[in-house]
Coordinates of C-alpha atoms in Angstrom, one line a residue:
X27 CA 4.5 32.7 20.5
X28 CA 3.7 31.3 17.1
X29 CA 5.2 27.9 16.1
X30 CA 8.3 28.4 13.9
X31 CA 7.8 25.6 11.4
X32 CA 4.6 26.9 9.6
X33 CA 6.4 30.3 9.3
X34 CA 9.5 28.7 7.8
X35 CA 7.3 26.8 5.4
X36 CA 5.5 29.9 4.3
X37 CA 8.8 31.7 3.7
X38 CA 10.2 28.9 1.7
X39 CA 7.2 28.5 -0.5
X40 CA 7.0 32.3 -0.9
X41 CA 10.4 32.1 -2.5
X42 CA 9.3 29.5 -5.0
X43 CA 10.0 31.9 -7.9
X44 CA 13.6 32.3 -6.7
X45 CA 14.3 28.6 -6.1
X46 CA 16.7 26.9 -8.5
X47 CA 14.9 25.3 -11.4
X48 CA 14.7 21.6 -12.0
X49 CA 14.9 20.8 -15.7
X50 CA 13.2 17.6 -16.9
X51 CA 13.7 15.2 -13.9
X52 CA 12.8 11.6 -14.5
X53 CA 10.2 10.6 -11.9
X54 CA 8.7 7.1 -11.1
X55 CA 5.3 7.4 -9.5
X56 CA 3.7 4.4 -7.8
X57 CA 0.0 4.7 -7.1
X58 CA -1.0 1.1 -7.0
X59 CA -4.0 1.2 -4.6
X60 CA -7.2 0.7 -6.7
X61 CA -9.1 3.7 -5.3
X62 CA -10.2 6.4 -7.7
X63 CA -10.3 9.0 -4.9
X64 CA -6.7 8.3 -4.1
X65 CA -5.7 8.6 -7.8
X66 CA -7.4 11.9 -8.2
X67 CA -4.9 13.5 -5.7
X68 CA -2.0 11.9 -7.6
X69 CA -3.5 13.1 -10.9
X70 CA -3.3 16.7 -9.9
X71 CA 0.3 16.3 -8.9
X72 CA 1.2 14.5 -12.1
X73 CA -0.4 17.2 -14.3
X74 CA 1.4 20.0 -12.4
X75 CA 4.8 18.2 -12.7
X76 CA 4.2 17.6 -16.4
X77 CA 3.5 21.3 -16.8
X78 CA 6.9 22.0 -15.3
X79 CA 8.7 19.9 -17.8
X80 CA 9.3 16.6 -15.9
X81 CA 9.0 13.1 -17.3
X82 CA 6.8 10.7 -15.4
X83 CA 6.4 7.0 -15.5
X84 CA 3.3 5.9 -13.4
X85 CA 2.4 2.5 -12.1
X86 CA -1.3 3.0 -11.7
X87 CA -4.8 1.5 -12.1
X88 CA -6.2 4.5 -13.9
X89 CA -5.4 6.4 -17.1
X90 CA -4.4 10.0 -16.9
X91 CA -7.2 12.4 -18.0
X92 CA -7.0 15.8 -19.7
X93 CA -3.3 16.1 -20.0
X94 CA -1.5 18.1 -22.7
X95 CA 1.9 16.4 -22.1
X96 CA 1.4 12.7 -22.8
X97 CA 4.7 12.7 -24.7
X98 CA 6.4 12.9 -21.4
X99 CA 4.1 10.6 -19.5
X100 CA 4.2 6.8 -19.6
X101 CA 1.5 4.6 -18.0
X102 CA 2.2 1.1 -16.6
X103 CA -1.4 0.0 -16.0
X104 CA -2.2 -2.6 -13.4
X105 CA -4.6 -4.9 -15.4
X106 CA -7.0 -6.3 -14.5
X107 CA -7.9 -4.1 -11.5
X108 CA -8.0 -5.7 -8.1
X109 CA -11.5 -7.0 -7.3
X110 CA -12.5 -6.0 -3.8
X111 CA -15.8 -7.8 -3.9
X112 CA -14.4 -11.3 -4.1
X113 CA -13.9 -11.3 -0.3
X114 CA -16.1 -8.3 0.7
X115 CA -19.4 -8.2 -1.3
X116 CA -20.6 -4.6 -1.7
X117 CA -23.9 -5.2 0.0
X118 CA -22.1 -6.3 3.2
X119 CA -21.0 -2.7 3.8
X120 CA -24.7 -1.7 4.2
X121 CA -25.6 -4.5 6.6
X122 CA -22.8 -4.7 9.1
X123 CA -21.6 -2.5 11.9
X124 CA -18.3 -4.4 12.5
X125 CA -16.5 -1.8 10.4
X126 CA -16.7 0.5 13.4
X127 CA -14.3 -1.7 15.4
X128 CA -10.7 -0.3 15.1
X129 CA -9.1 -3.8 15.4
X130 CA -11.3 -5.0 12.6
X131 CA -10.4 -1.9 10.5
X132 CA -6.7 -2.7 11.0
X133 CA -7.3 -6.3 9.9
X134 CA -9.0 -5.1 6.7
X135 CA -6.2 -2.5 6.1
X136 CA -3.4 -5.1 6.4
X137 CA -5.3 -7.6 4.2
X138 CA -5.9 -4.9 1.6
X139 CA -2.3 -3.7 1.7
X140 CA -0.8 -7.2 1.1
X141 CA -3.5 -8.3 -1.4
X142 CA -3.4 -5.2 -3.6
X143 CA 0.4 -5.1 -3.5
X144 CA 0.8 -8.7 -4.6
X145 CA -1.9 -8.1 -7.2
X146 CA 0.0 -5.2 -8.7
X147 CA 3.3 -7.0 -8.7
X148 CA 1.6 -9.9 -10.5
X149 CA 0.3 -7.6 -13.3
X150 CA 2.0 -8.5 -16.6
X151 CA 2.5 -4.8 -17.4
X152 CA 4.3 -4.2 -14.1
X153 CA 6.4 -7.4 -14.4
X154 CA 7.4 -6.3 -17.9
X155 CA 8.4 -2.9 -16.6
X156 CA 10.5 -4.3 -13.8
X157 CA 12.4 -6.5 -16.2
X158 CA 13.5 -3.5 -18.4
X159 CA 17.2 -2.6 -18.3
X160 CA 18.8 0.8 -18.5
X161 CA 16.1 2.7 -16.7
X162 CA 17.0 5.5 -14.3
X163 CA 15.0 7.9 -12.2
X164 CA 15.8 11.0 -10.2
X165 CA 12.9 10.5 -7.7
X166 CA 10.3 7.9 -6.7
X167 CA 6.9 9.1 -5.5
X168 CA 4.9 6.4 -3.8
X169 CA 1.6 6.3 -2.0
X170 CA 1.9 5.7 1.7
X171 CA -1.1 3.5 2.1
X172 CA -0.2 0.0 3.4
X173 CA 1.9 -0.9 0.3
X174 CA 5.4 -0.6 1.7
X175 CA 7.0 -3.2 -0.6
X176 CA 6.9 -0.6 -3.5
X177 CA 9.4 1.6 -1.5
X178 CA 12.0 -0.9 -2.9
X179 CA 11.9 1.0 -6.1
X180 CA 13.9 3.7 -4.4
X181 CA 16.6 1.1 -3.6
X182 CA 16.4 -0.4 -7.1
X183 CA 17.0 3.0 -8.9
X184 CA 19.1 4.5 -6.1
X185 CA 16.6 7.4 -6.0
X186 CA 15.2 9.4 -3.1
X187 CA 11.6 8.8 -2.1
X188 CA 8.7 11.2 -1.5
X189 CA 5.5 9.6 -0.3
X190 CA 1.9 10.9 -0.5
X191 CA -0.3 9.8 2.4
X192 CA -4.0 10.1 1.8
X193 CA -5.0 8.9 5.2
X194 CA -3.4 11.6 7.5
X195 CA -0.7 11.1 10.0
X196 CA -0.2 7.8 11.9
X197 CA 2.0 6.5 14.7
X198 CA 4.2 4.5 12.3
X199 CA 4.7 7.6 10.1
X200 CA 5.8 9.5 13.2
X201 CA 8.3 6.7 14.0
X202 CA 9.7 6.8 10.5
X203 CA 10.5 10.5 11.0
X204 CA 12.0 10.0 14.4
X205 CA 9.1 10.8 16.7
X206 CA 7.2 8.7 19.2
X207 CA 3.5 9.6 19.1
X208 CA 2.3 11.2 22.4
X209 CA -0.6 8.8 23.0
X210 CA -2.0 10.9 25.9
X211 CA -3.6 13.4 23.4
X212 CA -3.0 11.9 19.9
X213 CA -5.6 9.2 19.2
X214 CA -4.9 6.3 16.9
X215 CA -6.0 7.1 13.4
X216 CA -8.7 4.4 13.3
X217 CA -10.5 5.5 16.5
X218 CA -13.3 8.0 17.0
X219 CA -11.4 9.5 20.0
X220 CA -10.5 13.2 20.3
X221 CA -7.4 14.9 21.8
X222 CA -9.3 15.1 25.1
X223 CA -9.4 11.5 26.3
X224 CA -10.4 10.2 29.7
X225 CA -8.4 7.5 31.5
X226 CA -10.3 4.6 29.9
X227 CA -9.9 6.1 26.4
X228 CA -6.2 6.7 27.0
X229 CA -5.8 3.1 28.1
X230 CA -7.6 1.9 25.0
X231 CA -5.5 4.2 22.8
X232 CA -2.3 2.7 24.2
X233 CA -3.5 -0.9 23.8
X234 CA -4.6 -0.4 20.2
X235 CA -1.4 1.4 19.2
X236 CA 0.8 -1.2 20.8
X237 CA -1.2 -4.0 19.1
X238 CA -0.9 -2.1 15.8
X239 CA 2.9 -1.6 16.3
X240 CA 3.5 -5.3 17.3
X241 CA 1.5 -6.8 14.4
X242 CA 3.0 -4.4 11.9
X243 CA 6.6 -5.0 13.0
X244 CA 6.5 -8.8 13.6
X245 CA 3.9 -10.0 11.0
X246 CA 2.9 -7.3 8.5
X247 CA 6.2 -5.7 7.5
X248 CA 8.1 -9.1 7.3
X249 CA 5.5 -10.2 4.7
X250 CA 6.2 -7.0 2.7
X251 CA 9.9 -7.7 3.0
X252 CA 9.4 -11.2 1.7
X253 CA 7.3 -9.9 -1.2
X254 CA 9.9 -7.2 -2.0
X255 CA 12.7 -9.8 -2.1
X256 CA 10.5 -12.1 -4.3
X257 CA 9.7 -9.5 -7.0
X258 CA 12.9 -7.3 -6.9
X259 CA 15.4 -10.2 -6.7
X260 CA 17.9 -10.3 -9.6
X261 CA 17.8 -13.7 -11.3
X262 CA 21.4 -13.2 -12.4
X263 CA 22.6 -12.4 -8.8
X264 CA 20.0 -14.0 -6.4
X265 CA 22.3 -13.5 -3.4
X266 CA 22.2 -9.7 -3.6
X267 CA 21.2 -8.1 -0.2
X268 CA 18.1 -5.9 0.2
X269 CA 17.3 -3.3 2.8
X270 CA 14.2 -3.9 4.8
X271 CA 11.1 -1.9 3.9
X272 CA 11.3 -0.5 7.5
X273 CA 14.7 0.9 6.7
X274 CA 13.4 2.4 3.4
X275 CA 10.5 3.9 5.3
X276 CA 12.9 5.6 7.6
X277 CA 14.8 7.0 4.6
X278 CA 11.7 8.7 3.0
X279 CA 12.8 12.3 2.4
X280 CA 9.4 14.0 2.7
X281 CA 5.9 12.8 3.3
X282 CA 3.0 14.9 1.8
X283 CA 0.0 14.2 4.0
X284 CA -3.7 14.9 3.4
X285 CA -3.9 16.7 6.7
X286 CA -5.5 20.0 7.8
X287 CA -6.0 21.6 11.2
X288 CA -9.8 21.7 10.7
X289 CA -10.0 17.9 10.5
X290 CA -7.0 16.8 12.6
X291 CA -6.4 18.4 16.0
X292 CA -2.9 19.9 16.6
X293 CA -0.2 17.3 17.1
X294 CA 3.6 17.2 17.1
X295 CA 5.3 16.7 13.8
X296 CA 8.8 16.7 12.3
X297 CA 10.4 18.7 9.5
X298 CA 9.6 16.7 6.3
X299 CA 6.0 16.0 7.3
X300 CA 4.1 18.5 5.1
X301 CA 0.3 19.1 5.1
X302 CA -1.3 19.3 1.6
X303 CA -5.0 18.9 2.4
X304 CA -7.2 20.4 -0.3
X305 CA -4.6 19.8 -3.0
X306 CA -7.3 18.1 -5.1
X307 CA -9.8 21.0 -4.9
X308 CA -9.5 23.1 -8.0
X309 CA -11.5 26.0 -9.5
X310 CA -14.9 24.7 -10.7
X311 CA -15.7 23.9 -14.3
X312 CA -19.1 24.1 -16.0
X313 CA -21.7 21.4 -15.0
X314 CA -23.4 19.1 -17.5
X315 CA -26.5 20.8 -18.9
X316 CA -29.0 18.4 -17.3
X317 CA -27.4 18.6 -13.8
X318 CA -27.2 22.4 -14.1
X319 CA -30.9 22.7 -15.1
X320 CA -31.9 20.3 -12.2
X321 CA -29.9 22.3 -9.6
X322 CA -31.2 25.7 -10.9
X323 CA -34.8 24.5 -10.8
X324 CA -34.8 23.4 -7.1
X325 CA -37.7 25.1 -5.3
X326 CA -36.1 24.9 -1.9
X327 CA -32.7 23.6 -2.7
X328 CA -31.1 20.3 -3.6
X329 CA -29.9 17.4 -1.4
X330 CA -26.8 15.9 -3.0
X331 CA -26.1 12.1 -2.2
X332 CA -22.8 10.5 -3.1
X333 CA -21.1 7.6 -1.2
X334 CA -17.8 8.0 -3.0
X335 CA -16.0 6.3 -5.9
X336 CA -15.8 2.8 -4.3
X337 CA -19.2 2.2 -2.6
X338 CA -22.1 1.8 -5.0
X339 CA -25.5 3.1 -4.0
X340 CA -27.0 0.6 -6.4
X341 CA -25.8 -2.2 -4.2
X342 CA -28.0 -1.0 -1.4
X343 CA -30.3 -3.7 0.1
X344 CA -34.0 -3.3 -0.9
X345 CA -35.1 -2.4 2.7
X346 CA -32.6 0.4 2.8
X347 CA -33.5 1.6 -0.6
X348 CA -37.2 1.8 0.4
X349 CA -36.2 4.1 3.2
X350 CA -34.5 6.5 0.9
X351 CA -37.3 6.4 -1.7
X352 CA -39.9 7.1 1.1
X353 CA -37.9 10.1 2.3
X354 CA -37.7 11.5 -1.2
X355 CA -41.5 11.2 -1.5
X356 CA -42.0 12.8 2.0
X357 CA -39.8 15.9 1.1
X358 CA -41.2 17.0 -2.3
X359 CA -40.0 20.6 -1.7
X360 CA -36.4 19.4 -2.2
X361 CA -34.6 18.0 -5.2
X362 CA -32.3 15.0 -4.7
X363 CA -29.2 14.5 -6.9
X364 CA -27.9 11.0 -6.4
X365 CA -24.9 9.1 -7.7
X366 CA -26.5 5.8 -8.8
X367 CA -24.5 3.3 -10.8
X368 CA -27.1 1.5 -12.8
X369 CA -29.4 2.6 -15.6
X370 CA -32.7 2.4 -13.9
X371 CA -34.4 2.6 -10.5
X372 CA -38.0 1.6 -10.2
X373 CA -40.6 3.8 -8.5
X374 CA -38.4 6.9 -8.7
X375 CA -40.1 10.1 -7.5
X376 CA -40.0 13.1 -9.9
X377 CA -37.8 15.2 -7.6
X378 CA -34.8 12.8 -7.9
X379 CA -32.1 12.8 -10.6
X380 CA -29.8 9.8 -10.9
X381 CA -26.4 9.9 -12.6
X382 CA -23.7 7.2 -12.8
X383 CA -21.0 9.9 -12.5
X384 CA -21.3 13.4 -11.0
X385 CA -18.6 16.1 -11.0
X386 CA -18.7 16.5 -7.2
X387 CA -16.5 19.6 -6.8
X388 CA -18.5 21.5 -9.4
X389 CA -21.9 20.4 -7.9
X390 CA -20.8 21.5 -4.4
X391 CA -20.1 25.0 -5.7
X392 CA -23.7 25.5 -6.7
X393 CA -25.6 27.7 -4.2
X394 CA -28.7 25.6 -4.4
X395 CA -27.0 22.6 -2.8
X396 CA -28.2 22.7 0.8
X397 CA -26.9 19.4 2.1
X398 CA -24.3 16.8 1.2
X399 CA -25.2 13.2 2.2
X400 CA -21.8 11.5 2.3
X401 CA -20.0 8.5 3.5
X402 CA -17.4 10.7 5.2
X403 CA -14.4 10.0 3.0
X404 CA -11.8 12.6 3.7
X405 CA -11.6 13.9 0.1
X406 CA -15.3 14.6 -0.2
X407 CA -15.5 15.9 3.3
X408 CA -12.8 18.4 2.5
X409 CA -14.5 19.5 -0.7
X410 CA -17.7 20.1 1.3
X411 CA -15.8 22.1 4.0
X412 CA -14.1 24.2 1.3
X413 CA -17.4 25.1 -0.4
X414 CA -19.2 25.5 3.0
X415 CA -21.8 22.7 2.6
X416 CA -23.4 21.1 5.7
X417 CA -23.2 17.3 5.7
X418 CA -25.2 14.2 6.8
X419 CA -22.6 11.5 7.4
X420 CA -23.3 7.9 6.6
X421 CA -19.9 6.3 7.5
X422 CA -19.1 2.7 6.4
X423 CA -15.4 1.8 7.1
X424 CA -11.8 3.1 7.6
X425 CA -11.4 6.6 8.8
X426 CA -14.9 7.6 7.8
X427 CA -16.4 7.3 11.4
X428 CA -13.6 9.4 12.8
X429 CA -14.0 12.0 10.1
X430 CA -17.7 12.2 10.7
X431 CA -17.3 12.6 14.5
X432 CA -14.8 15.4 14.2
X433 CA -16.9 17.4 11.7
X434 CA -20.1 16.7 13.6
X435 CA -18.4 18.1 16.7
X436 CA -17.4 21.2 14.6
X437 CA -21.2 21.7 14.1
X438 CA -21.3 21.2 10.3
X439 CA -23.5 18.0 10.3
X440 CA -25.0 14.9 11.9
X441 CA -24.3 11.2 11.6
X442 CA -26.6 8.3 10.6
X443 CA -26.0 4.5 10.8
X444 CA -26.9 3.0 7.5
X445 CA -27.2 -0.6 8.9
X446 CA -30.5 0.2 10.7
X447 CA -31.7 3.5 9.2
X448 CA -35.4 4.4 9.4
X449 CA -37.5 6.9 7.5
X450 CA -38.1 9.0 10.6
X451 CA -34.3 9.2 11.4
X452 CA -33.2 10.0 7.8
X453 CA -36.0 12.5 7.2
X454 CA -35.6 14.1 10.6
X455 CA -31.9 14.6 10.2
X456 CA -32.2 16.0 6.7
X457 CA -34.7 18.6 7.9
X458 CA -32.8 19.4 11.0
X459 CA -29.6 20.2 9.1
X460 CA -31.3 22.1 6.2
X461 CA -33.8 24.1 8.4
X462 CA -31.4 24.9 11.3
X463 CA -29.2 27.8 10.2
X464 CA -26.5 26.9 12.8
X465 CA -25.2 24.2 10.6
X466 CA -24.7 26.6 7.7
X467 CA -23.0 29.1 10.0
X468 CA -20.6 26.4 11.2
X469 CA -19.9 25.4 7.6
X470 CA -19.1 29.0 6.7
X471 CA -16.7 29.3 9.7
X472 CA -14.9 26.1 8.9
X473 CA -14.6 27.0 5.2
X474 CA -12.8 30.2 6.1
X475 CA -10.4 28.3 8.3
X476 CA -9.8 25.6 5.6
X477 CA -9.0 28.2 2.9
X478 CA -6.8 30.3 5.1
X479 CA -3.4 28.8 4.2
X480 CA 0.0 30.5 3.5
X481 CA 0.1 29.0 0.0
X482 CA -1.8 26.7 -2.4
X483 CA -1.4 23.1 -1.3
X484 CA -0.6 21.9 -4.8
X485 CA 2.2 24.5 -5.1
X486 CA 3.6 23.4 -1.7
X487 CA 3.5 19.8 -2.7
X488 CA 5.3 20.4 -6.0
X489 CA 7.9 22.7 -4.2
X490 CA 8.9 19.9 -1.9
X491 CA 9.0 17.3 -4.7
X492 CA 11.4 19.5 -6.7
X493 CA 13.3 20.4 -3.5
X494 CA 14.1 16.7 -3.0
X495 CA 15.1 16.4 -6.7
X496 CA 17.4 19.5 -6.5
X497 CA 19.2 18.2 -3.4
X498 CA 19.2 14.5 -4.3
X499 CA 17.3 13.6 -1.2
X500 CA 16.9 15.3 2.2
X501 CA 19.1 13.5 4.8
X502 CA 19.7 16.9 6.3
X503 CA 16.0 17.1 7.2
X504 CA 16.2 13.8 9.1
X505 CA 16.3 13.9 12.9
X506 CA 19.0 11.8 14.7
X507 CA 16.0 10.2 16.5
X508 CA 15.3 8.1 13.4
X509 CA 18.4 6.0 14.3
X510 CA 17.9 6.2 18.0
X511 CA 16.7 3.2 20.1
X512 CA 13.4 4.0 21.9
X513 CA 15.0 3.7 25.3
X514 CA 17.5 6.4 24.4
X515 CA 14.8 8.6 22.8
X516 CA 12.8 8.5 26.1
X517 CA 16.1 8.9 28.1
X518 CA 15.4 5.7 30.0
X519 CA 19.1 4.9 30.0
X520 CA 19.8 8.3 31.6
X521 CA 16.9 7.6 34.1
X522 CA 18.3 4.1 34.8
X523 CA 21.8 5.5 35.5
X524 CA 20.4 8.3 37.7
X525 CA 18.4 5.7 39.7
X526 CA 21.5 3.5 40.1
X527 CA 23.6 6.6 41.1
X528 CA 21.0 7.8 43.6
X529 CA 20.6 4.2 45.0
X530 CA 24.4 4.0 45.4
X531 CA 24.5 7.3 47.1
X532 CA 21.7 6.3 49.4
X533 CA 23.4 3.0 50.1
X534 CA 26.7 4.8 50.9
X535 CA 25.0 7.3 53.2
X536 CA 23.2 4.4 54.9
X537 CA 26.5 2.6 55.4
X538 CA 28.1 5.8 56.7
X539 CA 25.2 6.4 59.0
X540 CA 25.3 2.8 60.3
X541 CA 29.0 3.2 60.8
X542 CA 28.6 6.4 62.7
X543 CA 25.8 5.0 64.8
X544 CA 27.9 1.9 65.5
X545 CA 30.9 4.1 66.6
X546 CA 28.6 6.2 68.8
X547 CA 27.2 3.1 70.4
X548 CA 30.7 1.7 71.1
X549 CA 31.6 5.1 72.6
X550 CA 28.5 5.2 74.7
X551 CA 29.2 1.6 76.0
X552 CA 32.8 2.6 76.8
X553 CA 31.7 5.6 78.7
X554 CA 29.1 3.5 80.6
X555 CA 31.8 1.0 81.6
X556 CA 34.1 3.8 82.9
X557 CA 31.2 5.2 85.0
X558 CA 30.6 1.8 86.6
X559 CA 34.3 1.6 87.5

């Protein structure tokens, strides 16, 4: 029997043309995390909403590109942008393997969430916007990425909230929608575990999740509560009460999650948790002339190297760079297109083209691209899956190790540790992937699965955004489990009463049995006495 929810979603979205229209809603969008790949997802949503006639105010680090509706779009830029390298120099990502530790990953995520949130609140443009009077919004769209204090905008403007989660589903998102994550087969989002865990892995999964929950509840979220009260407090009425960010999280109407069955194994989810993976993948545009010519002239194909919008290849230690350059020399039959952020690179072989910026989606479409060397970020990995390109993963931090493992198990690539890479390893894996047709066959199969959706992810995302606007929120989508204590959710109170009742019955039966046995003994004694007489 097919699950009912995907069918209902398909039916609802199929009726988009018959849905009531939403004329010119006022939307506040908060995308304060300084990650270009994150913003690119929001940018597609923004442009589509502007096309539909809505007005958008965006708190963001990046300017909107290529829009024809800037008259209905206002930017509140976070300036200057948060500087990641003050505490984590770029070169350290190439030298350490500590980023594979999920406890360390959580520590980094919590630090980033608090630091980038406070940085955004301290921005003069944001503070000026928050002091403006007379503003009203019909909806708040916020990124669900460790910046919970911004949910307070929903309370400030008495507007429903839709969140967009670029990370995929997590246990705390499950709880905010009234579901306890089944840890027996759903691994923590920062592990490299699959849904088939042995006893030790299940124990580790439970310990990590409980640690995450406890720190989040008793340390991390209270700091966000304190920050929200600090920046949202009314100087004219300082005693005004605020809901906690945990309460606001539970009142999120819909979460749009960068999730797809090809990269995340089947797991339970509630109504209101909507998959939108691939939303950022659009029809290709033309390539710059020099890149087009380089790709067209590849004798045996091109190896494309890009470590994302945050990591800079140009920060690579010299010993690692020498490995890459030697591999380029050893494989003259291939061209190498590399995102490189500085103007020059000494000793560059003739089969290498460097560019500071590369239109990745358009490059991956080109038939001469035989391999994508990637850090394993979810957006780039999804683009490669969509366009059926095998991958060599070089994961650095966050969810990249898990993404790499899942796609490697799907047969579309291999993984390489950048911290101690050698020429033989790098060259060997490049040749294995390019020359073994099984990787391309797996990429073709996964691409078909990724594309086989009931509707376009962008259309579905915008449908649910406008649905929340039309109905002024979606309390009717919320399960009663959201307000239910965990012991009631797990029926532990029922189990406790059942145990007490069974114990009482057993005790009563025991008493009756003892009483009967006692009466029988008394009767036997009486009979024995009569016999003696």
